[in-house]
Coordinates of C-alpha atoms in Angstrom, one line a residue:
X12 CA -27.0 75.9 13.5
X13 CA -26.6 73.1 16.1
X14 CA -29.9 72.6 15.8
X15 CA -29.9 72.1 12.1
X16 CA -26.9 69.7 12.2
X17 CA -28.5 67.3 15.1
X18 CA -31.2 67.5 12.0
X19 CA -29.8 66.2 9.2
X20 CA -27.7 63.4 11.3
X21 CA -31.2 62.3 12.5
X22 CA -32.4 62.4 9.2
X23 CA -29.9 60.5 8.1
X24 CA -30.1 57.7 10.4
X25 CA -34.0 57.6 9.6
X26 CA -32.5 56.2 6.2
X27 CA -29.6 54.3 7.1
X28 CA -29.7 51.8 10.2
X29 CA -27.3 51.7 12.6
X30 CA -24.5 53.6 11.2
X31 CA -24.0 56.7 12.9
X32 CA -20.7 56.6 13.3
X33 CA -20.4 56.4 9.3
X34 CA -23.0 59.2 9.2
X35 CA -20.4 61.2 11.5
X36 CA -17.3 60.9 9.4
X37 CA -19.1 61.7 6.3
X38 CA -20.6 64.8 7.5
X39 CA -17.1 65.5 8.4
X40 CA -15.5 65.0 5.4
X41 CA -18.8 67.8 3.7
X42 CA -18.1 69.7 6.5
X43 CA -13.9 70.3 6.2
X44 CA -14.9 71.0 2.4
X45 CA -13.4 67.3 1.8
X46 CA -14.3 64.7 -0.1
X47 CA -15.0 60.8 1.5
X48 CA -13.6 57.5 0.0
X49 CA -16.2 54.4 0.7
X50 CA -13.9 51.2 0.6
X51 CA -16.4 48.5 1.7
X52 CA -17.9 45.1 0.0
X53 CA -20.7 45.4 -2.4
X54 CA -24.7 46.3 -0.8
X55 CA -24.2 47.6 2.8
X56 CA -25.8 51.4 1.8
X57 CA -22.9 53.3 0.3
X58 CA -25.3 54.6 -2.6
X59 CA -28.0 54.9 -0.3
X60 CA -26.0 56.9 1.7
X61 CA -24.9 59.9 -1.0
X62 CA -28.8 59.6 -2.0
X63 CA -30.0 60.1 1.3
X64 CA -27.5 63.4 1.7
X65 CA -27.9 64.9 -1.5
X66 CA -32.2 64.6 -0.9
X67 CA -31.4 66.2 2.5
X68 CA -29.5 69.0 1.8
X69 CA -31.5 69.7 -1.3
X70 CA -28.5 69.0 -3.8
X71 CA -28.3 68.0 -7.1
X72 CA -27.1 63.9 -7.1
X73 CA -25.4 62.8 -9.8
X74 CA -24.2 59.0 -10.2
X75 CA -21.3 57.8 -11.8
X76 CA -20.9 54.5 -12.6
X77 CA -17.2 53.6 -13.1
X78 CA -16.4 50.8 -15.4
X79 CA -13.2 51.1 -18.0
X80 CA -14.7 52.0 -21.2
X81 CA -15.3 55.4 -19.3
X82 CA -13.9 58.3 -20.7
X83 CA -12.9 61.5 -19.3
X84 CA -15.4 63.7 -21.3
X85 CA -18.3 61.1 -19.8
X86 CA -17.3 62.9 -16.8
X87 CA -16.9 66.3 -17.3
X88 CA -18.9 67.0 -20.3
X89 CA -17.9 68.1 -23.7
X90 CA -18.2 71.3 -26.2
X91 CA -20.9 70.0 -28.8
X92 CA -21.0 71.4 -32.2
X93 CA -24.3 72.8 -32.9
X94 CA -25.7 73.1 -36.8
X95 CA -28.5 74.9 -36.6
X96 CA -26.4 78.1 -34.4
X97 CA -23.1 77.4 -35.8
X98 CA -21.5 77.3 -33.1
X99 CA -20.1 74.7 -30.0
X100 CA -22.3 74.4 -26.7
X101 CA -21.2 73.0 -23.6
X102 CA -23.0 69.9 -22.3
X103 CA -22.4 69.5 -19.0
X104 CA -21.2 66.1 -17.3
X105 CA -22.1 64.6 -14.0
X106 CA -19.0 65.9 -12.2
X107 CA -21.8 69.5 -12.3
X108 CA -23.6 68.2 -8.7
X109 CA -23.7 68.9 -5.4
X110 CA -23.0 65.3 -4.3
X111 CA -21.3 63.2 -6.8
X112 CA -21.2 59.1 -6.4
X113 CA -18.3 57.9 -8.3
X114 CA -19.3 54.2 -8.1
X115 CA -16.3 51.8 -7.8
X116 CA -13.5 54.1 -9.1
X117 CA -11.1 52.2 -8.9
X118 CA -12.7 50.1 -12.4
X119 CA -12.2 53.5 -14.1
X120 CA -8.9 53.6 -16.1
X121 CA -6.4 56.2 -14.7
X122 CA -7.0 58.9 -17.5
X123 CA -10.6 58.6 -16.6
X124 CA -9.6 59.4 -12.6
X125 CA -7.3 61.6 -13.7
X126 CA -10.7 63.7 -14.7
X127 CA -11.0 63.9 -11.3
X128 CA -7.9 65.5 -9.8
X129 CA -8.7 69.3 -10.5
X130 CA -12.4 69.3 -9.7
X131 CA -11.9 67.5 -6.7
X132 CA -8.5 70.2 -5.8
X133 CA -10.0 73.3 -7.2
X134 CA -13.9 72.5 -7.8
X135 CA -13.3 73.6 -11.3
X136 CA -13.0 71.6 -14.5
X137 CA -11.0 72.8 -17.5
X138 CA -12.2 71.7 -20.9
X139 CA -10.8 73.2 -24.0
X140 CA -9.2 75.7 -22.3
X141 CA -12.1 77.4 -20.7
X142 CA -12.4 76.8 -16.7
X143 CA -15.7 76.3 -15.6
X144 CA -16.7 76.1 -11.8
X145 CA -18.8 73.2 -10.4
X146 CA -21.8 73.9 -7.9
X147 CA -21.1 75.2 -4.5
X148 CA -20.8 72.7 -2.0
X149 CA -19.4 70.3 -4.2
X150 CA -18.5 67.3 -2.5
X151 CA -17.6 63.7 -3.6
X152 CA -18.3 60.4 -2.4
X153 CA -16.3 57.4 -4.1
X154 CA -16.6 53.8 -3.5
X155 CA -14.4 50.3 -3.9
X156 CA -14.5 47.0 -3.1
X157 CA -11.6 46.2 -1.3
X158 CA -12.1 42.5 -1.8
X159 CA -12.1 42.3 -5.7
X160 CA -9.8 43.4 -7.7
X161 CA -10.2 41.9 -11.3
X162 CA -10.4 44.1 -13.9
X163 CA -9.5 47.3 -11.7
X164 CA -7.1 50.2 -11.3
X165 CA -6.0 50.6 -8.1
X166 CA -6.0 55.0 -7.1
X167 CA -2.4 56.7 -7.6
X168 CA -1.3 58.2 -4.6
X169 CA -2.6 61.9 -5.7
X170 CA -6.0 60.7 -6.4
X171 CA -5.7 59.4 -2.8
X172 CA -4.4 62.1 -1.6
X173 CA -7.8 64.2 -2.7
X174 CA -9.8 62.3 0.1
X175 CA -10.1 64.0 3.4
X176 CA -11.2 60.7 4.7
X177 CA -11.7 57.0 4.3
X178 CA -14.1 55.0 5.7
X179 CA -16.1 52.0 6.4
X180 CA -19.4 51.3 6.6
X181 CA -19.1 47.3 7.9
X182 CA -21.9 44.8 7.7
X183 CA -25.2 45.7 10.1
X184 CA -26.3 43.6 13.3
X185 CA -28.3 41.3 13.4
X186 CA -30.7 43.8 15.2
X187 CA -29.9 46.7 12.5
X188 CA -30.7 44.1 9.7
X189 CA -34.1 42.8 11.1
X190 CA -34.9 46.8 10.9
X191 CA -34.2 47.0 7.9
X192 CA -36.5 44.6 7.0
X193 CA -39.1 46.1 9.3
X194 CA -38.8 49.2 7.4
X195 CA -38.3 47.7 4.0
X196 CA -42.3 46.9 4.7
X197 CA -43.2 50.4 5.3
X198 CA -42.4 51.5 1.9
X199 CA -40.7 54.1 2.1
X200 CA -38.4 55.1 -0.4
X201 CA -35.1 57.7 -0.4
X202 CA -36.7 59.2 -3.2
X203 CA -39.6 60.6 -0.9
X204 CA -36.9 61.8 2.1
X205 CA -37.8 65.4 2.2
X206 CA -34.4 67.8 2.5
X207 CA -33.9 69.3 6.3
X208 CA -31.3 71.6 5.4
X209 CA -30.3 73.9 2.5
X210 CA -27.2 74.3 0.8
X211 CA -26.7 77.9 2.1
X212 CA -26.9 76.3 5.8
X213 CA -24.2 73.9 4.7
X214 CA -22.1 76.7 2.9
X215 CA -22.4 78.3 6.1
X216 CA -21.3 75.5 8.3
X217 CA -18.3 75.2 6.8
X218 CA -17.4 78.5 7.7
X219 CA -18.3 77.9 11.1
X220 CA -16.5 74.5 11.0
X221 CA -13.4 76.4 9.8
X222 CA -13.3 79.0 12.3
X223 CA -13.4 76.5 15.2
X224 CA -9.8 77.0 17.5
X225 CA -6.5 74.8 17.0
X226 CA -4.1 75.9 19.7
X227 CA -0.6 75.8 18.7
X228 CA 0.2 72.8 21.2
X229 CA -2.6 71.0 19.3
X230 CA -1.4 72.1 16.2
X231 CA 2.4 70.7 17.0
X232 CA 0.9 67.6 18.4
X233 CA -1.1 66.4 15.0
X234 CA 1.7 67.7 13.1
X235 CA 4.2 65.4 15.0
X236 CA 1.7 62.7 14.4
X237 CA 2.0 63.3 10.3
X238 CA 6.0 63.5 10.7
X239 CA 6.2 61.0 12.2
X240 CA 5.0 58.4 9.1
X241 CA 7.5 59.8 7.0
X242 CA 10.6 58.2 8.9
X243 CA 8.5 55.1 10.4
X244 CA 10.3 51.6 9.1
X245 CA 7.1 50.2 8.4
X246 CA 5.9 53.2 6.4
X247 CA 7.3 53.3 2.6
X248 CA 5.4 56.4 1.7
X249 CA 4.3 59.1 4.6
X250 CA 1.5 61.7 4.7
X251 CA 2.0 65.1 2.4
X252 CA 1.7 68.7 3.5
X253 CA -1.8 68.4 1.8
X254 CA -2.6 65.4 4.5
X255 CA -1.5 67.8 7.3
X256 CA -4.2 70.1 6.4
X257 CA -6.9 67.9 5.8
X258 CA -6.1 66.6 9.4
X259 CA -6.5 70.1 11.0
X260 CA -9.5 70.9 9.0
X261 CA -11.1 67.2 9.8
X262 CA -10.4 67.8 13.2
X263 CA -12.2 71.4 13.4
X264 CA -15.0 70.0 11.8
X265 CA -15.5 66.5 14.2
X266 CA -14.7 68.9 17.2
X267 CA -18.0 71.1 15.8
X268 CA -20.0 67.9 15.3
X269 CA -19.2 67.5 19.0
X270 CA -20.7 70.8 19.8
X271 CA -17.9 72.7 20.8
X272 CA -15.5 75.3 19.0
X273 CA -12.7 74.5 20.1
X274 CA -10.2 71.3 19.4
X275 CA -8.8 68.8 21.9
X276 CA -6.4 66.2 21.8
X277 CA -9.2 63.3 21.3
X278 CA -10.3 64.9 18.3
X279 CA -7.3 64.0 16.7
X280 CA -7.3 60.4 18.0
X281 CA -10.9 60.2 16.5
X282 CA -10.4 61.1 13.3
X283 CA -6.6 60.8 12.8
X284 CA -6.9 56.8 11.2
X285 CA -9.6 58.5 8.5
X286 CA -7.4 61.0 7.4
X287 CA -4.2 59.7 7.7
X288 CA -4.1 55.3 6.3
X289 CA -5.0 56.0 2.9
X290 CA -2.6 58.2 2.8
X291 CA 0.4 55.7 3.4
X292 CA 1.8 52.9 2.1
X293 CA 3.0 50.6 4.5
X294 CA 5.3 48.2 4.1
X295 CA 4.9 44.8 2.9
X296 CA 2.1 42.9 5.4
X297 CA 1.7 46.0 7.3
X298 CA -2.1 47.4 8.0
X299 CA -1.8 51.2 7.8
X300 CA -4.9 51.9 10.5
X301 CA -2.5 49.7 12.6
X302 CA 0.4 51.8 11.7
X303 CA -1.5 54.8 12.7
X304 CA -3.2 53.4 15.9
X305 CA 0.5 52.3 16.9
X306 CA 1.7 55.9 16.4
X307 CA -0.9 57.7 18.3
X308 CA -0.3 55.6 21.0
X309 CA 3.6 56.3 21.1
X310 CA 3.3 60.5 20.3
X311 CA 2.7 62.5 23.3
X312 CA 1.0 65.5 24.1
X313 CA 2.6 68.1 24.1

């Protein structure tokens, strides 16, 4: 299974220059059974990068494109009444996907990301009282533009809190940018990016993933970490219990990305700022990733 996973982060990176690190943390965030949360400015690959995972791993994409006239039943689908059988059939929305883009959320109202909260929690969707479960892995990648705000609604704290991570993906280099355009003159299109790896191989990464070792001093070190924002002066709102777990699972998951099964200490360091800043709310003109770098560097190891 190593093998397959050195696959699909190569085959990524055939479709998005230069950002392997980004590649990392979302395969991560699949991996733990998370979801990710793109907050970056507009055209630097955050759609090209669910495409380019969902056409590897042979998953069905779906797109949704957040604006506020969206309603909750454009997400999840709706019983329609049909004439001809007398009776109501299910059409199903776009939350039924593999890999679901919700494209700038945060212009969705908050009943419409409310639609959100118990797929996202429980990978199920509830509509007139009948649950129905969404494809196995599910897993949800949502964008915003952290610069503009007109016309938005910024994400409650428990749609937050349904992120395993949050990330980045930051303008190319100059050298990453002239590839693109090298490449732009191949041809080549995401559409024609053949899948490397099936959704049974992912299914069964995860299980891997999760049965990679915490010791208990690890353990008590990430959970001092977590504590530790809940009393911090410059912290208004802490991590939750469910931010606790998503650490520990984002940790056994980068630690099997790093080819071992076992966690260390710099596994937390890694991917603790991911987990952990959107988490918070810091205080007014305080950075939460500075927060959290500030914290790591004061905890020790126990």
């Amino acid at each position: 299974m190593r093998d397959r996973i050195e696959q699909l982060t190569q085959h990524l990176a055939t479709a998005i220059v230069g950002k392997e690190e980004a590649i990392q943390l979302v395969l991560v965030a699949l991996l733990s059974g998370g979801h990710a949360l793109l907050e970056d400015v507009p055209g630097v690959g955050k759609t090209l990068l669910a495409k380019s995972l969902a056409k590897s791993i042979q998953g069905k994409f779906q797109r949704l494109q957040c604006t506020p006239d969206l309603l909750p039943t454009d997400v999840t689908g709706t019983n329609v009444w049909n004439p001809r059988t007398g009776e109501f059939e299910f059409m199903a929305g776009p939350i039924f996907a593999n890999v679901l883009l919700a494209d700038e959320i945060n212009r969705a109202t908050p009943r419409t990301q409310s639609a959100l909260l118990e797929v996202m929690e429980e990978h199920q969707v509830t509509i007139d009282g009948t649950s129905r479960k969404v494809p196995e892995p599910f897993f949800v990648i949502a964008t915003q533009n952290p610069v503009e705000y007109q016309g938005t609604f910024p994400l409650p704290e428990a749609q937050m809190d349904r992120f395993a991570l949050s990330l980045s993906l930051g303008y190319p280099t100059e050298a990453e940018e002239l590839k693109m355009l090298e490449r732009l003159q191949s041809g080549r299109r995401v559409e024609e990016l053949p899948p490397c790896i099936t959704l049974d191989e992912i299914r069964e990464l995860q299980q891997q993933c999760a049965l990679v070792r915490v010791e208990s001093s690890l353990q008590q070190y990430l959970l001092n970490i977590v504590r530790s924002t809940r009393h911090d002066e410059d912290i208004l709102l802490g991590v939750s219990p469910r931010g606790t777990v998503a650490l520990q699972k984002a940790v056994q998951a980068f630690a099997f990305l790093e080819g071992r099964d076992y966690a260390i200490p710099d596994d937390v360091k890694a991917i603790a700022p991911h987990v952990l800043a959107h988490r918070m709310i810091a205080a007014s003109g305080r950075r939460s990733h500075e927060i959290v770098a500030r914290l790591l560097g004061s905890i020790a190891i126990g």
